[in-house]
mmCIF file with all atom_site columns, C-alpha atoms in Angstrom:
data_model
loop_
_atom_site.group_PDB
_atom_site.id
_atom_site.type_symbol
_atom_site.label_atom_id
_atom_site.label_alt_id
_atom_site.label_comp_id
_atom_site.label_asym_id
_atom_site.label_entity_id
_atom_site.label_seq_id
_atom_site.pdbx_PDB_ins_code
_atom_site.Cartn_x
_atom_site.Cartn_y
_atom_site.Cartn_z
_atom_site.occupancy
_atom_site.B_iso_or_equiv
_atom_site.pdbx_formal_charge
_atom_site.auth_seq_id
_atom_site.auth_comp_id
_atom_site.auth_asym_id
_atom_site.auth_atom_id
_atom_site.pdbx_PDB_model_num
ATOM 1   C CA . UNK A 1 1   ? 38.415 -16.592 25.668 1.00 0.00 ? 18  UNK A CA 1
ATOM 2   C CA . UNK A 1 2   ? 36.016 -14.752 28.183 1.00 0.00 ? 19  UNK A CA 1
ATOM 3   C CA . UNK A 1 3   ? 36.762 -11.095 28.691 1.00 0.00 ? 20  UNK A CA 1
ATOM 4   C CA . UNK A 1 4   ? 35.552 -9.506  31.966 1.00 0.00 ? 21  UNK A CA 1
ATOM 5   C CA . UNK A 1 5   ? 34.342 -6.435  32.509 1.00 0.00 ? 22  UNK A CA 1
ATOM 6   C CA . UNK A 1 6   ? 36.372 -4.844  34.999 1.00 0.00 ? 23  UNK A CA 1
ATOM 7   C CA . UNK A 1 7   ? 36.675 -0.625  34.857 1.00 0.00 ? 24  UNK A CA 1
ATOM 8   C CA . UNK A 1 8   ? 34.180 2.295   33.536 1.00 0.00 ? 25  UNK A CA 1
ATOM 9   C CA . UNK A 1 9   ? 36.487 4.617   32.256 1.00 0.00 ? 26  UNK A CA 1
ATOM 10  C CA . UNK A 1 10  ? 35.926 8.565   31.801 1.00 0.00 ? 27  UNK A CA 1
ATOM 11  C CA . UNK A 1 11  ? 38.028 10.955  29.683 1.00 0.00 ? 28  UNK A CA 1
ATOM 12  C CA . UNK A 1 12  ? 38.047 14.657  32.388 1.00 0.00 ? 29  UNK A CA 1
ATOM 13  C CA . UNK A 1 13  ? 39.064 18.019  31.148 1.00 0.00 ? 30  UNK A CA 1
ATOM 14  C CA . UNK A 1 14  ? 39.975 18.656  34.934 1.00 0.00 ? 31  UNK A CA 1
ATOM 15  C CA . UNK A 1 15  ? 41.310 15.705  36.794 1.00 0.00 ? 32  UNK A CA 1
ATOM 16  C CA . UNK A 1 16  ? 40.531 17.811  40.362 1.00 0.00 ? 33  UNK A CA 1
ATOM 17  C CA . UNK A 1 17  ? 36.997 18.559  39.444 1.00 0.00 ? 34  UNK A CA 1
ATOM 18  C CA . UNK A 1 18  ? 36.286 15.283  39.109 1.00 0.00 ? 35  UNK A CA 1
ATOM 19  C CA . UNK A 1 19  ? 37.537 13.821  42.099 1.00 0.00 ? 36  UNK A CA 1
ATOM 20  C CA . UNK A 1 20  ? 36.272 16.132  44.117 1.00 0.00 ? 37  UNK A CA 1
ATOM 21  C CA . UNK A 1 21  ? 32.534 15.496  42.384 1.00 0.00 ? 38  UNK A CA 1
ATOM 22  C CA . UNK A 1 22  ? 33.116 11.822  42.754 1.00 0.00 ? 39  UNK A CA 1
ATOM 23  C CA . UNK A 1 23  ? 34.422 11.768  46.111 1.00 0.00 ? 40  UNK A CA 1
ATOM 24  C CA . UNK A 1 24  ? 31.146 13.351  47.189 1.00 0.00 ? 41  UNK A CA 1
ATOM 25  C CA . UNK A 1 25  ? 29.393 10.893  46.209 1.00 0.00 ? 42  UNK A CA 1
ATOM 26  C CA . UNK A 1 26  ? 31.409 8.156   47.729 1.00 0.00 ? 43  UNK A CA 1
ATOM 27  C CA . UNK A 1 27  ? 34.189 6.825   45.574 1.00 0.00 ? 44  UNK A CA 1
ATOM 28  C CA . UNK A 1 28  ? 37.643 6.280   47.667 1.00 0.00 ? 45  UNK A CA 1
ATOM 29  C CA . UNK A 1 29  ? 40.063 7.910   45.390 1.00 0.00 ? 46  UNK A CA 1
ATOM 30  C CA . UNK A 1 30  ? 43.461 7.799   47.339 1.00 0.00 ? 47  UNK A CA 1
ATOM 31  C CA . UNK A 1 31  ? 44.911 11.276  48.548 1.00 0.00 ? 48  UNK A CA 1
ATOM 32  C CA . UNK A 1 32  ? 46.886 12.912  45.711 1.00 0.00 ? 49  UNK A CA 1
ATOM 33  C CA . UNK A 1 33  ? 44.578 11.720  43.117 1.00 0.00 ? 50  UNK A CA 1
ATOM 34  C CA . UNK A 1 34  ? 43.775 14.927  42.088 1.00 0.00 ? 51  UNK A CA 1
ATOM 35  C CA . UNK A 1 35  ? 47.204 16.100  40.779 1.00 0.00 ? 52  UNK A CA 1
ATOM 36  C CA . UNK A 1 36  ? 47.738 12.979  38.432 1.00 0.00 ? 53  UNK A CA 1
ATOM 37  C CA . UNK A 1 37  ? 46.916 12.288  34.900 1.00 0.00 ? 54  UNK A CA 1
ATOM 38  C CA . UNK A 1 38  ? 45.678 8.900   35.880 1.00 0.00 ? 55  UNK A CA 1
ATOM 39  C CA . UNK A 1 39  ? 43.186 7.778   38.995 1.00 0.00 ? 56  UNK A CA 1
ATOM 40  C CA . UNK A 1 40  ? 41.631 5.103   40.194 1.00 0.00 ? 57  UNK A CA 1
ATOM 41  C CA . UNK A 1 41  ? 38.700 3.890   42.473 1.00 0.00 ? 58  UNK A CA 1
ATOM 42  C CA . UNK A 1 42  ? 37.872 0.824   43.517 1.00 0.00 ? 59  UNK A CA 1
ATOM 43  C CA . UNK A 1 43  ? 34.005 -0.272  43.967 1.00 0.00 ? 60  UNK A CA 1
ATOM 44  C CA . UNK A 1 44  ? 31.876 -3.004  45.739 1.00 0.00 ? 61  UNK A CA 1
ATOM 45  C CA . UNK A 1 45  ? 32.155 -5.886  43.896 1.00 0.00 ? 62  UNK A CA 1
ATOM 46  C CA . UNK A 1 46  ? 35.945 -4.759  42.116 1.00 0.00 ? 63  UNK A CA 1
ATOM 47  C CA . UNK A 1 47  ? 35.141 -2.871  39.337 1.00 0.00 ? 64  UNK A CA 1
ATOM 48  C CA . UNK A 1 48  ? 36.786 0.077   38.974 1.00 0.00 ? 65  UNK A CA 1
ATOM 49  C CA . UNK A 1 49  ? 36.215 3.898   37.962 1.00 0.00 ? 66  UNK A CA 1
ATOM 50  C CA . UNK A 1 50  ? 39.216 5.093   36.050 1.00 0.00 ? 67  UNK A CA 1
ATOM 51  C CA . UNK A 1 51  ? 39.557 8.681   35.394 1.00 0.00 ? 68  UNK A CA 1
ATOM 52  C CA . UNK A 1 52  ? 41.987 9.878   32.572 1.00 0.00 ? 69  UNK A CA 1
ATOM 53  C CA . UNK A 1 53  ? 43.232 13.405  32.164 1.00 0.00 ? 70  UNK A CA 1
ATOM 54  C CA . UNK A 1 54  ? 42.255 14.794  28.299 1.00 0.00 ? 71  UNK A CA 1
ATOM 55  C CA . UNK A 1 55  ? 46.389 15.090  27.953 1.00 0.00 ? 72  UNK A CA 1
ATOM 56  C CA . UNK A 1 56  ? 46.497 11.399  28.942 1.00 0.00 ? 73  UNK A CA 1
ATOM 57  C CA . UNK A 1 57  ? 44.374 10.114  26.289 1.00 0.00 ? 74  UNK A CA 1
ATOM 58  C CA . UNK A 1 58  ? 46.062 12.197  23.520 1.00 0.00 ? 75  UNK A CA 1
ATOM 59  C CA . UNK A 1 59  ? 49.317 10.944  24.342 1.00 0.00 ? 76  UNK A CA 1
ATOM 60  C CA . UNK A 1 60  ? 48.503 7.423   22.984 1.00 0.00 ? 77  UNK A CA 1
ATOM 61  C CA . UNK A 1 61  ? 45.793 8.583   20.732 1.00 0.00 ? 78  UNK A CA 1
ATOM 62  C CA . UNK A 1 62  ? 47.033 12.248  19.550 1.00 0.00 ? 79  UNK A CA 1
ATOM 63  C CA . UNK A 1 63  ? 43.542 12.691  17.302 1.00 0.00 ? 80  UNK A CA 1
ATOM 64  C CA . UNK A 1 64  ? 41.637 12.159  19.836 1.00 0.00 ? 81  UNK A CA 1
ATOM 65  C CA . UNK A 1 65  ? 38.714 15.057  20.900 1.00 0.00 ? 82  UNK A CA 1
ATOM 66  C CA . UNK A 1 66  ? 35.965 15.110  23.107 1.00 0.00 ? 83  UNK A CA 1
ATOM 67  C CA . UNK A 1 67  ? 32.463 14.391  22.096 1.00 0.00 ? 84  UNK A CA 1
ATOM 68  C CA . UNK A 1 68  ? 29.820 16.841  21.247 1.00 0.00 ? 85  UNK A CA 1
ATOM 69  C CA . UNK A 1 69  ? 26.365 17.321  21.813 1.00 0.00 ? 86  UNK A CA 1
ATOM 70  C CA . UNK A 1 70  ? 24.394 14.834  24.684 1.00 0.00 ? 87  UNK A CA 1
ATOM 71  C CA . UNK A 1 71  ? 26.068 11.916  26.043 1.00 0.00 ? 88  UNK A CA 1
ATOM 72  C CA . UNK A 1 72  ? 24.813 8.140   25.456 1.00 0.00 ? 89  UNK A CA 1
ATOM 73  C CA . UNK A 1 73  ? 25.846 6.831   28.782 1.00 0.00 ? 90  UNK A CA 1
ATOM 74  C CA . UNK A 1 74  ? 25.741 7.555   32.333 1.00 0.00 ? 91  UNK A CA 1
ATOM 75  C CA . UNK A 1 75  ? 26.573 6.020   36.007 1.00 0.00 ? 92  UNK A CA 1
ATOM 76  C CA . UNK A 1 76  ? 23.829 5.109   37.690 1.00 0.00 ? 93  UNK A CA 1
ATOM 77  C CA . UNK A 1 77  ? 23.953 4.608   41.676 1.00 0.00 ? 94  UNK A CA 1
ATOM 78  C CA . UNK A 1 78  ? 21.692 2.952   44.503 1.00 0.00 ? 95  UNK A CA 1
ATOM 79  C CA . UNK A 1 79  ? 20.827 5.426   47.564 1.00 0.00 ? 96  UNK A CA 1
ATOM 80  C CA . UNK A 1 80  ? 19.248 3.892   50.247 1.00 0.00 ? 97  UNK A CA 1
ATOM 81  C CA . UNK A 1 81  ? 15.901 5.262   50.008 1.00 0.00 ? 98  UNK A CA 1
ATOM 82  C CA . UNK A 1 82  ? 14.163 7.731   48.316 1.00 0.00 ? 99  UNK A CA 1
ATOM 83  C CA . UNK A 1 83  ? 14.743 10.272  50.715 1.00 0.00 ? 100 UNK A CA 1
ATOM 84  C CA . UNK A 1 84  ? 18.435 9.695   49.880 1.00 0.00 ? 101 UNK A CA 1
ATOM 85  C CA . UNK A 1 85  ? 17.615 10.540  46.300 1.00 0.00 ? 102 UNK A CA 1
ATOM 86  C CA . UNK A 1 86  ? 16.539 14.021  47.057 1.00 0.00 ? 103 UNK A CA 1
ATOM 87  C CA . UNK A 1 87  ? 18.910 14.556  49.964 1.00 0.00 ? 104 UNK A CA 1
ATOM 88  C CA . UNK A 1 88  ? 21.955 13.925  47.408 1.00 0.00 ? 105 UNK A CA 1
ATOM 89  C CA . UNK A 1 89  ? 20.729 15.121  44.571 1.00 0.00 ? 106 UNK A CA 1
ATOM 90  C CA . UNK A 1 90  ? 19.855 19.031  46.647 1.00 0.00 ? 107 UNK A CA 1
ATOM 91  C CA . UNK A 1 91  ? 23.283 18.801  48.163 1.00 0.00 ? 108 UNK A CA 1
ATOM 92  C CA . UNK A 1 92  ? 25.365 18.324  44.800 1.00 0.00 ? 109 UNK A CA 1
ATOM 93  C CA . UNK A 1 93  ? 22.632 20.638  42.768 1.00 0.00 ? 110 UNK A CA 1
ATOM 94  C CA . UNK A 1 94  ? 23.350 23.550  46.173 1.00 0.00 ? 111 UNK A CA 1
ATOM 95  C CA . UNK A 1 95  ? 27.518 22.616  45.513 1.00 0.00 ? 112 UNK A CA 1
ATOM 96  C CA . UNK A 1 96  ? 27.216 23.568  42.035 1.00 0.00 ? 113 UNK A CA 1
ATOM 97  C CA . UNK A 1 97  ? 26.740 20.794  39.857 1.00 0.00 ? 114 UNK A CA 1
ATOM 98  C CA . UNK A 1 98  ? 23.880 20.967  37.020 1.00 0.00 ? 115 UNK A CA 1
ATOM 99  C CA . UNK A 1 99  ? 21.000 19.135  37.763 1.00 0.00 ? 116 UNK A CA 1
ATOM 100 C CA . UNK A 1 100 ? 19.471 17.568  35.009 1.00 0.00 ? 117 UNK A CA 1
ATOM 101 C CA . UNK A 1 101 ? 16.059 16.093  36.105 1.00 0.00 ? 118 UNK A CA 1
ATOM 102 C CA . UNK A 1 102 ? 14.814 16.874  39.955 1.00 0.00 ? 119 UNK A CA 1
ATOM 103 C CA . UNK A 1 103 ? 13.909 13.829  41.655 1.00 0.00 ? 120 UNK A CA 1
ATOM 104 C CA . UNK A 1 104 ? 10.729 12.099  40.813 1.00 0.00 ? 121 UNK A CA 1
ATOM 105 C CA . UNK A 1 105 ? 8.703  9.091   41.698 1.00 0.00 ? 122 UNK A CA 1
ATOM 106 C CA . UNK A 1 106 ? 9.388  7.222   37.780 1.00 0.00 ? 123 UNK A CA 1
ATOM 107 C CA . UNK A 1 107 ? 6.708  4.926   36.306 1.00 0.00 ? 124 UNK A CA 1
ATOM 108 C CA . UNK A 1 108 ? 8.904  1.847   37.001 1.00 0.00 ? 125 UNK A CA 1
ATOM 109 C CA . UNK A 1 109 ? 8.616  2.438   40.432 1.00 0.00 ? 126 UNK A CA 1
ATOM 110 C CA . UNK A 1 110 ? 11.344 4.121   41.308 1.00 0.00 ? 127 UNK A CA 1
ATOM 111 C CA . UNK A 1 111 ? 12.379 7.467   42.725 1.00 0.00 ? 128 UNK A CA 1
ATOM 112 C CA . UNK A 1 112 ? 14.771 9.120   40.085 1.00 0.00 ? 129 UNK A CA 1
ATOM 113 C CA . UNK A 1 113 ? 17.212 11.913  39.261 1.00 0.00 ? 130 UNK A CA 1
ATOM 114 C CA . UNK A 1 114 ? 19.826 12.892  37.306 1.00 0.00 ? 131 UNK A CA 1
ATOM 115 C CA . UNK A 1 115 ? 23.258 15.448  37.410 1.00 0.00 ? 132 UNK A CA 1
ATOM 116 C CA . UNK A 1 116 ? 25.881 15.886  35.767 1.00 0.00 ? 133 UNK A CA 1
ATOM 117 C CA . UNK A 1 117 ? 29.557 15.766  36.396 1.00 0.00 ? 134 UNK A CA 1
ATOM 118 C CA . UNK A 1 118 ? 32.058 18.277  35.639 1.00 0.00 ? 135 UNK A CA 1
ATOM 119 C CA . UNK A 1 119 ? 32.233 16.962  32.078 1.00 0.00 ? 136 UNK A CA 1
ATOM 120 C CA . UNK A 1 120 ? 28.674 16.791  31.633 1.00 0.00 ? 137 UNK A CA 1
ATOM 121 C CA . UNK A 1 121 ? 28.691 12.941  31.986 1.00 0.00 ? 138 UNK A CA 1
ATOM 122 C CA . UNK A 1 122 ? 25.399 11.758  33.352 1.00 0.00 ? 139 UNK A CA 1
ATOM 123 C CA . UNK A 1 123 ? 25.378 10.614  37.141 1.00 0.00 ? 140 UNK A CA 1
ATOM 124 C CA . UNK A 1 124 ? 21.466 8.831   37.608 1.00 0.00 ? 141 UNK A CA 1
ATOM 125 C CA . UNK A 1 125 ? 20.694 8.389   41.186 1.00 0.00 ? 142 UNK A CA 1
ATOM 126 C CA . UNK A 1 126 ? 17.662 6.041   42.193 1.00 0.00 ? 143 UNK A CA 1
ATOM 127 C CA . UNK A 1 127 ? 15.656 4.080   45.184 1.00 0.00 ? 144 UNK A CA 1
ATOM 128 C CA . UNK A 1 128 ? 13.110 1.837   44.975 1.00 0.00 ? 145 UNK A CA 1
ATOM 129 C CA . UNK A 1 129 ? 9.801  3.524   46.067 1.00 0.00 ? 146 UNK A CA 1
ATOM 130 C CA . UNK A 1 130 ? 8.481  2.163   49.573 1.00 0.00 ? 147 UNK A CA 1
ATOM 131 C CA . UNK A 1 131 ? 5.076  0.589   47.145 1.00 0.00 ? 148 UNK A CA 1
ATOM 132 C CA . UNK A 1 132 ? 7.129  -1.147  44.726 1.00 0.00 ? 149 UNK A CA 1
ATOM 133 C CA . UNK A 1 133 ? 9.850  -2.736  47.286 1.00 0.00 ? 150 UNK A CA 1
ATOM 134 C CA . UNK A 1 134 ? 6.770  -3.957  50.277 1.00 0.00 ? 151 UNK A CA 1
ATOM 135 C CA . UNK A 1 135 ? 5.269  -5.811  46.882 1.00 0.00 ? 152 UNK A CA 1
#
């Protein structure tokens, strides 16, 4: 027996929110997504992002409640370059969203930031820097 990993699942208090956040940043939800308790993305590679409504989860697990305090996980996505870093990380951060670390060139040689979705959910964007890629 070899399970596969196939979906990152997230628990949202408001199914809309999210989509909307994660559409912005590229993931093809279909059109009505939104309104359901249930959604789905596919990504490169076919994983999956699956997005559950609160009420969805405590209908099969009634006790369930969301976590407090900081989050141990987050998604963490490829842009381009590092200009793409700071170009998506100002236009989320000027739509709203909290940004939790401003871009910056990281020790391990990449260009790094961090916001958070409407749940609070960590969403790391990075690029190689231009020195550490020519090497």
């Amino acid at each position: 027996m070899t399970p596969r990993f196939d979906a990152i699942g997230l628990v949202v208090s408001d199914m809309a929110a999210s989509v909307v956040f994660y559409r912005r940043l590229g993931f093809a939800f279909p059109d009505g997504a939104e309104n359901e308790p249930h959604a789905e993305a596919e990504l490169p590679g076919g994983l999956r992002l699956l997005l559950d409504t609160e009420a969805t989860v405590r209908s099969f697990l009634p006790e369930w409640q969301p976590p407090t305090g900081s989050g141990r996980h987050s998604l963490a996505l490829r842009c381009a370059d590092p200009g793409e870093v700071d170009a998506v990380y100002e236009e989320l951060v000027g739509a709203g969203y909290h940004g939790e670390l401003k871009p910056w060139d990281a020790f391990w040689g990449q260009r790094y930031a961090c916001v958070q979705d409407p749940d609070g959910n960590g969403v790391d964007l990075f690029a190689p820097l231009a020195a550490a890629s020519a090497e």
